[in-house]
Coordinates of C-alpha atoms in Angstrom, one line a residue:
Chain A
D11 CA 113.6 83.6 87.5
A12 CA 114.9 85.1 90.0
K13 CA 118.5 83.7 90.5
T14 CA 118.4 84.8 94.5
T15 CA 117.4 82.5 97.2
Q16 CA 115.6 84.3 100.6
P17 CA 113.8 83.5 103.4
P18 CA 110.0 84.4 103.3
S19 CA 110.4 86.6 105.9
M20 CA 111.9 87.5 109.3
D21 CA 112.0 89.1 113.0
C22 CA 114.4 91.5 114.2
A23 CA 114.4 93.6 117.8
E24 CA 114.6 97.2 117.4
G25 CA 117.4 99.1 118.0
R26 CA 119.3 95.6 117.1
A27 CA 121.3 94.5 114.1
A28 CA 119.3 92.8 111.3
N29 CA 120.7 90.1 109.4
L30 CA 119.5 89.5 106.2
P31 CA 120.9 86.0 104.4
C32 CA 120.6 85.8 100.6
N33 CA 122.1 82.8 98.4
H34 CA 123.0 83.5 94.6
S35 CA 125.2 79.8 93.9
T36 CA 124.8 80.3 90.5
I37 CA 126.0 83.9 90.8
S38 CA 128.7 85.1 87.2
G39 CA 132.1 86.4 88.1
N40 CA 130.8 89.4 86.5
E41 CA 127.8 89.9 88.2
Y42 CA 127.0 92.4 91.1
V43 CA 124.6 91.7 94.3
Y44 CA 122.5 94.5 94.7
W45 CA 120.2 94.9 97.5
Y46 CA 116.3 96.9 97.5
R47 CA 113.8 96.9 99.8
Q48 CA 110.3 98.0 99.2
I49 CA 108.7 99.7 102.5
H50 CA 104.6 99.3 102.1
S51 CA 103.6 100.0 98.4
Q52 CA 106.6 103.1 97.3
G53 CA 109.0 102.8 94.7
P54 CA 111.8 100.0 95.4
Q55 CA 114.6 102.0 97.4
Y56 CA 118.0 101.3 96.6
I57 CA 119.9 100.3 99.4
I58 CA 123.8 98.9 98.3
H59 CA 125.3 96.8 95.9
G60 CA 128.9 95.0 95.6
L61 CA 131.3 92.7 93.7
K62 CA 132.9 90.8 95.8
N63 CA 134.0 92.8 98.7
N64 CA 132.5 93.5 101.7
E65 CA 130.7 97.2 101.2
T66 CA 129.2 100.0 103.8
N67 CA 127.3 103.0 103.2
E68 CA 124.8 104.8 105.6
M69 CA 122.3 102.6 105.3
A70 CA 124.0 99.2 105.4
S71 CA 126.8 96.7 105.4
L72 CA 126.7 94.1 102.6
I73 CA 129.2 91.3 103.6
I74 CA 130.0 88.5 100.4
T75 CA 131.5 85.5 100.6
E76 CA 134.5 84.6 99.4
D77 CA 133.3 82.0 96.8
R78 CA 130.1 85.0 96.5
K79 CA 127.7 82.4 96.2
S80 CA 126.1 83.8 99.2
S81 CA 126.0 87.3 100.8
T82 CA 124.3 89.2 103.8
L83 CA 122.9 92.4 104.5
I84 CA 123.5 93.7 107.8
L85 CA 121.1 96.7 109.2
P86 CA 123.4 98.3 111.9
H87 CA 120.4 99.3 113.9
A88 CA 117.3 98.1 113.2
T89 CA 114.1 100.7 113.6
L90 CA 110.3 100.2 112.9
R91 CA 111.1 102.5 109.5
D92 CA 113.2 99.7 108.0
T93 CA 109.9 97.4 108.6
A94 CA 110.0 96.4 104.5
V95 CA 110.0 93.5 101.9
Y96 CA 114.3 93.4 101.1
Y97 CA 114.9 92.2 97.5
C98 CA 118.2 90.5 96.3
I99 CA 119.3 90.5 93.4
V100 CA 121.7 89.0 91.0
T101 CA 120.8 90.0 87.5
P102 CA 122.7 89.6 84.0
D103 CA 121.2 92.5 82.3
D104 CA 120.4 95.4 82.9
K105 CA 117.0 94.7 83.5
I106 CA 116.1 93.8 87.6
I107 CA 114.1 90.2 88.3
F108 CA 112.8 90.9 91.2
G109 CA 111.9 88.0 93.4
K110 CA 109.5 87.4 96.8
G111 CA 112.0 89.0 98.8
T112 CA 112.5 88.9 102.9
R113 CA 109.8 90.3 104.9
L114 CA 110.9 92.0 107.4
H115 CA 109.0 93.0 110.5
I116 CA 110.8 94.9 113.0
L117 CA 109.7 94.4 116.7
P118 CA 109.3 96.8 119.1
Chain B
E15 CA 118.4 116.6 92.9
A16 CA 115.0 115.6 92.3
G17 CA 114.2 112.1 91.6
V18 CA 112.4 109.8 90.0
T19 CA 108.7 111.4 89.8
Q20 CA 105.7 110.1 87.7
F21 CA 102.3 111.1 87.1
P22 CA 99.7 110.7 88.5
S23 CA 100.3 109.0 92.1
H24 CA 96.7 107.0 91.7
S25 CA 94.6 106.6 88.2
V26 CA 90.7 104.7 88.2
I27 CA 89.6 104.1 84.7
E28 CA 86.6 101.9 82.5
K29 CA 87.5 99.2 81.3
G30 CA 87.9 100.0 78.0
Q31 CA 88.7 103.3 78.6
T32 CA 92.8 104.4 77.8
V33 CA 95.5 105.7 80.1
T34 CA 98.7 107.3 79.7
L35 CA 101.1 107.4 82.7
R36 CA 104.2 109.8 82.7
C37 CA 107.3 109.2 84.1
D38 CA 110.1 111.8 84.4
P39 CA 114.0 110.3 85.5
I40 CA 116.2 111.8 87.1
S41 CA 118.3 114.2 85.0
G42 CA 120.7 113.2 83.3
H43 CA 120.1 109.5 83.4
D44 CA 120.1 107.5 80.0
N45 CA 118.5 104.7 80.7
L46 CA 115.1 104.3 81.5
Y47 CA 113.1 101.4 82.8
W48 CA 109.0 100.7 83.0
Y49 CA 108.2 98.0 85.6
R50 CA 105.1 96.7 86.9
R51 CA 103.8 94.8 90.2
V52 CA 99.9 93.1 89.5
M53 CA 98.2 91.9 92.8
G54 CA 100.2 89.3 95.1
K55 CA 103.1 89.1 92.0
E56 CA 106.3 90.6 92.3
I57 CA 107.4 93.2 90.4
K58 CA 107.9 92.5 86.7
F59 CA 110.2 94.2 84.4
L60 CA 107.8 95.6 81.2
L61 CA 110.7 97.2 79.0
H62 CA 113.8 99.3 78.8
F63 CA 114.8 102.9 77.3
V64 CA 118.4 103.8 76.3
K65 CA 118.1 107.7 75.4
E66 CA 115.0 107.6 73.3
S67 CA 115.5 104.3 71.9
K68 CA 113.5 100.5 72.9
Q69 CA 117.1 98.6 74.3
D70 CA 114.6 95.4 75.3
E71 CA 110.6 95.4 75.6
S72 CA 110.4 91.9 75.9
G73 CA 108.3 92.1 79.2
M74 CA 105.7 93.8 77.9
P75 CA 102.1 92.1 77.6
N76 CA 100.6 92.8 74.6
N77 CA 100.1 94.9 72.1
R78 CA 97.5 97.3 73.7
F79 CA 100.4 98.9 75.8
L80 CA 102.6 101.3 74.6
A81 CA 105.7 103.2 75.4
E82 CA 107.3 106.9 74.4
R83 CA 110.2 109.2 75.3
T84 CA 110.5 111.0 72.6
G85 CA 113.7 113.1 72.8
G86 CA 115.0 111.1 75.5
T87 CA 114.0 112.4 78.6
Y88 CA 110.3 111.7 80.3
S89 CA 108.6 108.5 79.2
T90 CA 105.1 107.9 78.7
L91 CA 103.2 104.4 78.7
K92 CA 99.9 104.2 77.2
V93 CA 97.1 101.3 78.2
Q94 CA 94.2 101.3 75.0
P95 CA 92.3 99.9 75.5
A96 CA 92.5 98.8 79.3
E97 CA 91.6 95.6 80.9
L98 CA 90.6 94.4 84.5
E99 CA 93.9 92.3 84.4
D100 CA 95.9 95.4 84.3
S101 CA 94.8 96.4 87.0
G102 CA 98.9 97.2 89.1
V103 CA 101.3 99.4 90.0
Y104 CA 103.5 100.9 88.0
F105 CA 106.9 101.8 88.7
C106 CA 109.6 104.0 86.5
A107 CA 113.1 103.7 87.3
S108 CA 115.9 105.3 85.2
S109 CA 120.1 105.2 85.9
Q110 CA 123.1 107.3 84.2
L111 CA 124.6 105.2 81.4
K112 CA 126.9 102.5 81.8
L113 CA 129.8 102.5 80.5
R114 CA 131.3 99.3 81.8
G115 CA 130.8 98.0 85.0
T116 CA 127.3 98.5 85.9
D117 CA 124.6 100.9 87.1
T118 CA 122.5 101.2 89.5
Q119 CA 118.7 102.1 89.1
Y120 CA 116.7 104.2 90.9
F121 CA 112.6 103.7 91.6
G122 CA 110.0 106.5 91.5
P123 CA 107.1 106.2 93.7
G124 CA 104.6 104.6 91.1
T125 CA 101.8 104.7 89.4
R126 CA 98.5 102.8 91.3
L127 CA 96.3 102.1 88.2
T128 CA 92.7 100.7 88.9
V129 CA 90.5 99.0 86.0
L130 CA 87.2 98.8 86.9

């Protein structure tokens, strides 16, 4: 089973920041938090990952709480193309265990 | 740099027939993974190669599925004979060999298999 809990769906207005939460209260000390998204029926797309520090790349920012039990993915200026299912993943092994993710709707 | 590629993009076959899916990982990636999503369900892990060796095949549903990665480059996933419940989208992913820390898996576009 997935080790993360995410809301099933969220809405965000186009141009605004989308903040997607994830709970991972059973995360172990050496486990990373990964975020992927799946746009329509395309292959999952890697977004960002982190261990304990906050991370930022050209796609998003990842904020991890100090106790590492939760994190937030931030898309700073959401566009219609960001409509997708977003997966927060904590996996102890090499294989990825996907949960149901959060379906993000960007509203024009 | 080319990403993970999969062939074919779509395949429609009849129950009982054989289908072979192919995955070409990112050049230099020693880890290769197969996943699939069947209708209405989450994406599930099937198996993991490190170079040409099967590291973990715990997700393979039954012995009708055979995965190979001869030479440690591309991989094939054969379904023989195909059943209706095999319909779904099959994804391949690859990553560099993890020496420490973590590796990031990059996914291909998937092969949509329909068994009639």
